[in-house]
Structure formats: structure tokens, C-alpha cells
Amino acid sequence: MSSSATTSPPSPTAAVSIPAAARQHTEEGAKAFAKFYLLTYSKSAFSADAASLEALSSDSCGGCKSLIDLVNGYRAKNQHVDRVALTVDTTMLRPEGTSERPVVDVLAKDARKQVLNADGSVAKVVAAASINFRLTMRWDDNNWEVDDLRVAQ
């Protein structure tokens, strides 16, 4: 796969524009927010800018911190991922969740991607994977935020 068109990430953005569907305090809103969060992670890895991801995560979310640290590590090394590689297949509410703390499983595909250095050389190749993310959200101040993030088996 050629990365010639995507060797430079877009410039960072300060504000997070959450889609209307992901701002609803409903089951569908929780699922839309979970999907939006994971796509934001993939975009953050491409831009090597974790600001949007941090804005959508609670301070107590250890899984979120791991993703944020990964993106910040790219930035520190002047690297980024060659493309937005994550796509979401399905979202499903788990029965143990509540309306204030829904638990959503998100089945996603993470395509093969390359971690690129600033000069466009390949630092690492990451194999494709299917991943089942489990996100626990919290409704706080009229917005969702991710309160827990795990990879489910």
C-alpha cells in the first residue's frame, strides 16, 4: 500500500464537534457516542494530536489514558499513523449498563497501517485486527464521556 498521499497528518484542531446523534441522552445516543469516540481515536493517531480524545474521556478512564498515551507517544517521536484505519462494524448495548452509565460493545476493524517518521519513512507496520471494544459511558453535564474502555474477549 502506498502512503504517498497521506505522509503528512492534518494540522491539529482545538475543538471537538460531536455529531448530534452522539449528543442524545438515549440508548442510540450512547451507541453513536461510542462509535464517534473510537473514530476520534483513529483520527488522533493519524494527526498525532490527542486533544480531542482527551476532551471526550473522563480523567479516571485507564483505557482512555492508554490510547491518549499512545497518540502522545507518536507526537513525542514526531511520528503519526499513515491513515485513519479504524472502521466500526456494529455497536450493541450490554445488559449490565444503565441509562446514566451505559456499556456499549463496539466491533471494529483496524486495517493494516504504518507508523511514519517525519520524513515519511516507515517506523513500524501494524497488522490488521478485528477488535471488540467495551466502553462504559457516563452522562455528565448534558454530554457523554467515556468512563471506562477495555478490549473485550
PDB file of C-alpha atoms in Angstrom:
ATOM      1  CA  MET A   1       0.000   0.000   0.000  1.00  0.00           C
ATOM      2  CA  SER A   2       1.364   3.380  -0.946  1.00  0.00           C
ATOM      3  CA  SER A   3       1.346   6.122   1.637  1.00  0.00           C
ATOM      4  CA  SER A   4       2.435   8.918  -0.675  1.00  0.00           C
ATOM      5  CA  ALA A   5      -0.839  10.812  -0.379  1.00  0.00           C
ATOM      6  CA  THR A   6      -1.007  10.543   3.405  1.00  0.00           C
ATOM      7  CA  THR A   7       2.504  11.062   4.760  1.00  0.00           C
ATOM      8  CA  SER A   8       1.643  14.405   6.391  1.00  0.00           C
ATOM      9  CA  PRO A   9      -1.090  14.467   9.026  1.00  0.00           C
ATOM     10  CA  PRO A  10      -3.631  17.271   9.045  1.00  0.00           C
ATOM     11  CA  SER A  11      -2.964  20.154  11.398  1.00  0.00           C
ATOM     12  CA  PRO A  12      -4.386  19.735  14.924  1.00  0.00           C
ATOM     13  CA  THR A  13      -7.781  21.124  15.812  1.00  0.00           C
ATOM     14  CA  ALA A  14      -8.711  22.594  19.184  1.00  0.00           C
ATOM     15  CA  ALA A  15     -12.477  21.982  19.330  1.00  0.00           C
ATOM     16  CA  VAL A  16     -14.408  18.718  19.214  1.00  0.00           C
ATOM     17  CA  SER A  17     -17.525  18.779  17.079  1.00  0.00           C
ATOM     18  CA  ILE A  18     -19.700  15.937  18.386  1.00  0.00           C
ATOM     19  CA  PRO A  19     -22.391  14.760  15.945  1.00  0.00           C
ATOM     20  CA  ALA A  20     -25.982  15.471  17.016  1.00  0.00           C
ATOM     21  CA  ALA A  21     -26.804  11.753  17.249  1.00  0.00           C
ATOM     22  CA  ALA A  22     -23.958  11.294  19.772  1.00  0.00           C
ATOM     23  CA  ARG A  23     -25.230  14.131  21.987  1.00  0.00           C
ATOM     24  CA  GLN A  24     -28.555  12.469  22.794  1.00  0.00           C
ATOM     25  CA  HIS A  25     -29.216  11.012  26.259  1.00  0.00           C
ATOM     26  CA  THR A  26     -30.689   7.820  24.775  1.00  0.00           C
ATOM     27  CA  GLU A  27     -29.522   4.276  24.050  1.00  0.00           C
ATOM     28  CA  GLU A  28     -28.954   5.224  20.416  1.00  0.00           C
ATOM     29  CA  GLY A  29     -27.053   8.329  21.550  1.00  0.00           C
ATOM     30  CA  ALA A  30     -24.779   6.190  23.736  1.00  0.00           C
ATOM     31  CA  LYS A  31     -24.036   3.858  20.823  1.00  0.00           C
ATOM     32  CA  ALA A  32     -23.398   6.801  18.477  1.00  0.00           C
ATOM     33  CA  PHE A  33     -21.035   8.372  21.023  1.00  0.00           C
ATOM     34  CA  ALA A  34     -19.093   5.114  21.465  1.00  0.00           C
ATOM     35  CA  LYS A  35     -18.621   4.893  17.701  1.00  0.00           C
ATOM     36  CA  PHE A  36     -17.644   8.575  17.490  1.00  0.00           C
ATOM     37  CA  TYR A  37     -15.105   8.132  20.307  1.00  0.00           C
ATOM     38  CA  LEU A  38     -13.301   5.271  18.580  1.00  0.00           C
ATOM     39  CA  LEU A  39     -13.252   7.064  15.233  1.00  0.00           C
ATOM     40  CA  THR A  40     -11.833  10.093  17.062  1.00  0.00           C
ATOM     41  CA  TYR A  41      -9.068   7.843  18.407  1.00  0.00           C
ATOM     42  CA  SER A  42      -8.212   6.700  14.870  1.00  0.00           C
ATOM     43  CA  LYS A  43      -8.129  10.298  13.627  1.00  0.00           C
ATOM     44  CA  SER A  44      -5.994  11.273  16.629  1.00  0.00           C
ATOM     45  CA  ALA A  45      -3.418   8.610  15.750  1.00  0.00           C
ATOM     46  CA  PHE A  46      -3.295   9.993  12.200  1.00  0.00           C
ATOM     47  CA  SER A  47      -2.861  13.591  13.354  1.00  0.00           C
ATOM     48  CA  ALA A  48      -0.694  12.671  16.385  1.00  0.00           C
ATOM     49  CA  ASP A  49      -2.891  15.020  18.418  1.00  0.00           C
ATOM     50  CA  ALA A  50      -4.728  13.590  21.444  1.00  0.00           C
ATOM     51  CA  ALA A  51      -6.580  16.806  22.419  1.00  0.00           C
ATOM     52  CA  SER A  52      -9.943  15.680  21.016  1.00  0.00           C
ATOM     53  CA  LEU A  53      -9.612  12.259  22.605  1.00  0.00           C
ATOM     54  CA  GLU A  54      -8.774  13.823  25.965  1.00  0.00           C
ATOM     55  CA  ALA A  55     -11.839  16.063  25.751  1.00  0.00           C
ATOM     56  CA  LEU A  56     -14.116  13.021  25.311  1.00  0.00           C
ATOM     57  CA  SER A  57     -12.569  10.912  28.111  1.00  0.00           C
ATOM     58  CA  SER A  58     -13.109  11.033  31.862  1.00  0.00           C
ATOM     59  CA  ASP A  59      -9.987  11.593  33.956  1.00  0.00           C
ATOM     60  CA  SER A  60     -10.498   8.193  35.628  1.00  0.00           C
ATOM     61  CA  CYS A  61     -10.578   6.137  32.391  1.00  0.00           C
ATOM     62  CA  GLY A  62      -7.443   3.981  32.340  1.00  0.00           C
ATOM     63  CA  GLY A  63      -8.116   2.533  28.877  1.00  0.00           C
ATOM     64  CA  CYS A  64      -8.623   6.038  27.526  1.00  0.00           C
ATOM     65  CA  LYS A  65      -5.333   7.117  29.084  1.00  0.00           C
ATOM     66  CA  SER A  66      -3.586   4.230  27.304  1.00  0.00           C
ATOM     67  CA  LEU A  67      -4.916   5.423  23.916  1.00  0.00           C
ATOM     68  CA  ILE A  68      -4.032   9.040  24.736  1.00  0.00           C
ATOM     69  CA  ASP A  69      -0.524   7.989  25.791  1.00  0.00           C
ATOM     70  CA  LEU A  70      -0.098   6.061  22.527  1.00  0.00           C
ATOM     71  CA  VAL A  71      -1.054   9.123  20.468  1.00  0.00           C
ATOM     72  CA  ASN A  72       1.116  11.419  22.609  1.00  0.00           C
ATOM     73  CA  GLY A  73       3.993   8.963  22.117  1.00  0.00           C
ATOM     74  CA  TYR A  74       3.658   9.366  18.359  1.00  0.00           C
ATOM     75  CA  ARG A  75       3.780  13.139  18.756  1.00  0.00           C
ATOM     76  CA  ALA A  76       6.818  12.972  21.049  1.00  0.00           C
ATOM     77  CA  LYS A  77       8.682  10.901  18.436  1.00  0.00           C
ATOM     78  CA  ASN A  78       7.471  13.144  15.590  1.00  0.00           C
ATOM     79  CA  GLN A  79       5.516  10.214  14.126  1.00  0.00           C
ATOM     80  CA  HIS A  80       1.947   9.512  13.056  1.00  0.00           C
ATOM     81  CA  VAL A  81      -0.121   6.715  11.565  1.00  0.00           C
ATOM     82  CA  ASP A  82      -0.391   6.839   7.766  1.00  0.00           C
ATOM     83  CA  ARG A  83      -4.198   6.844   7.655  1.00  0.00           C
ATOM     84  CA  VAL A  84      -7.430   6.716   9.611  1.00  0.00           C
ATOM     85  CA  ALA A  85      -7.578   2.922   9.753  1.00  0.00           C
ATOM     86  CA  LEU A  86     -10.435   2.079  12.128  1.00  0.00           C
ATOM     87  CA  THR A  87     -13.933   1.282  10.873  1.00  0.00           C
ATOM     88  CA  VAL A  88     -16.886   0.325  13.038  1.00  0.00           C
ATOM     89  CA  ASP A  89     -18.966  -2.700  12.085  1.00  0.00           C
ATOM     90  CA  THR A  90     -21.564  -2.884  14.876  1.00  0.00           C
ATOM     91  CA  THR A  91     -22.497  -1.375  18.224  1.00  0.00           C
ATOM     92  CA  MET A  92     -24.521  -3.157  20.889  1.00  0.00           C
ATOM     93  CA  LEU A  93     -25.699  -2.145  24.356  1.00  0.00           C
ATOM     94  CA  ARG A  94     -24.739  -4.564  27.128  1.00  0.00           C
ATOM     95  CA  PRO A  95     -27.435  -5.545  29.656  1.00  0.00           C
ATOM     96  CA  GLU A  96     -25.334  -4.574  32.701  1.00  0.00           C
ATOM     97  CA  GLY A  97     -25.399  -0.881  31.780  1.00  0.00           C
ATOM     98  CA  THR A  98     -27.820   1.772  32.998  1.00  0.00           C
ATOM     99  CA  SER A  99     -29.250   4.880  31.368  1.00  0.00           C
ATOM    100  CA  GLU A 100     -26.644   7.021  33.178  1.00  0.00           C
ATOM    101  CA  ARG A 101     -23.762   4.554  32.655  1.00  0.00           C
ATOM    102  CA  PRO A 102     -24.468   2.514  29.525  1.00  0.00           C
ATOM    103  CA  VAL A 103     -21.993  -0.179  28.476  1.00  0.00           C
ATOM    104  CA  VAL A 104     -21.533  -0.473  24.719  1.00  0.00           C
ATOM    105  CA  ASP A 105     -19.673  -3.156  22.780  1.00  0.00           C
ATOM    106  CA  VAL A 106     -18.224  -1.897  19.518  1.00  0.00           C
ATOM    107  CA  LEU A 107     -16.951  -4.387  16.969  1.00  0.00           C
ATOM    108  CA  ALA A 108     -14.356  -2.616  14.837  1.00  0.00           C
ATOM    109  CA  LYS A 109     -11.822  -3.429  12.165  1.00  0.00           C
ATOM    110  CA  ASP A 110      -8.422  -1.801  12.360  1.00  0.00           C
ATOM    111  CA  ALA A 111      -6.832  -2.009   8.911  1.00  0.00           C
ATOM    112  CA  ARG A 112      -3.126  -2.588   8.384  1.00  0.00           C
ATOM    113  CA  LYS A 113      -1.314   0.678   8.850  1.00  0.00           C
ATOM    114  CA  GLN A 114       2.133   2.150   9.051  1.00  0.00           C
ATOM    115  CA  VAL A 115       3.642   4.383  11.694  1.00  0.00           C
ATOM    116  CA  LEU A 116       5.580   7.019   9.775  1.00  0.00           C
ATOM    117  CA  ASN A 117       8.501   9.196  10.808  1.00  0.00           C
ATOM    118  CA  ALA A 118       8.517  12.904   9.970  1.00  0.00           C
ATOM    119  CA  ASP A 119      10.484  12.209   6.775  1.00  0.00           C
ATOM    120  CA  GLY A 120       7.865   9.676   5.608  1.00  0.00           C
ATOM    121  CA  SER A 121       9.990   6.612   6.329  1.00  0.00           C
ATOM    122  CA  VAL A 122       8.242   3.655   7.942  1.00  0.00           C
ATOM    123  CA  ALA A 123       8.979   3.216  11.662  1.00  0.00           C
ATOM    124  CA  LYS A 124       6.622   0.287  12.172  1.00  0.00           C
ATOM    125  CA  VAL A 125       3.909  -1.725  10.409  1.00  0.00           C
ATOM    126  CA  VAL A 126       0.829  -2.600  12.442  1.00  0.00           C
ATOM    127  CA  ALA A 127      -1.130  -5.658  11.285  1.00  0.00           C
ATOM    128  CA  ALA A 128      -4.867  -5.561  10.653  1.00  0.00           C
ATOM    129  CA  ALA A 129      -7.094  -6.727  13.502  1.00  0.00           C
ATOM    130  CA  SER A 130     -10.705  -7.153  14.491  1.00  0.00           C
ATOM    131  CA  ILE A 131     -11.271  -5.645  17.920  1.00  0.00           C
ATOM    132  CA  ASN A 132     -14.241  -5.763  20.284  1.00  0.00           C
ATOM    133  CA  PHE A 133     -14.074  -2.613  22.386  1.00  0.00           C
ATOM    134  CA  ARG A 134     -16.219  -2.321  25.516  1.00  0.00           C
ATOM    135  CA  LEU A 135     -16.909   1.263  26.535  1.00  0.00           C
ATOM    136  CA  THR A 136     -18.706   2.426  29.657  1.00  0.00           C
ATOM    137  CA  MET A 137     -20.022   5.931  29.252  1.00  0.00           C
ATOM    138  CA  ARG A 138     -21.178   8.479  31.774  1.00  0.00           C
ATOM    139  CA  TRP A 139     -23.791  11.151  31.163  1.00  0.00           C
ATOM    140  CA  ASP A 140     -22.418  14.292  32.790  1.00  0.00           C
ATOM    141  CA  ASP A 141     -23.291  17.957  32.260  1.00  0.00           C
ATOM    142  CA  ASN A 142     -25.539  17.087  29.289  1.00  0.00           C
ATOM    143  CA  ASN A 143     -22.769  15.227  27.455  1.00  0.00           C
ATOM    144  CA  TRP A 144     -21.413  11.720  27.201  1.00  0.00           C
ATOM    145  CA  GLU A 145     -17.842  10.912  28.147  1.00  0.00           C
ATOM    146  CA  VAL A 146     -16.030   7.587  28.178  1.00  0.00           C
ATOM    147  CA  ASP A 147     -15.568   6.446  31.765  1.00  0.00           C
ATOM    148  CA  ASP A 148     -14.034   3.013  31.065  1.00  0.00           C
ATOM    149  CA  LEU A 149     -12.547   1.427  27.949  1.00  0.00           C
ATOM    150  CA  ARG A 150     -11.460  -2.184  27.531  1.00  0.00           C
ATOM    151  CA  VAL A 151     -10.850  -4.694  24.822  1.00  0.00           C
ATOM    152  CA  ALA A 152     -13.411  -7.469  25.344  1.00  0.00           C
ATOM    153  CA  GLN A 153     -12.615 -11.095  24.621  1.00  0.00           C
TER     154      GLN A 153
END
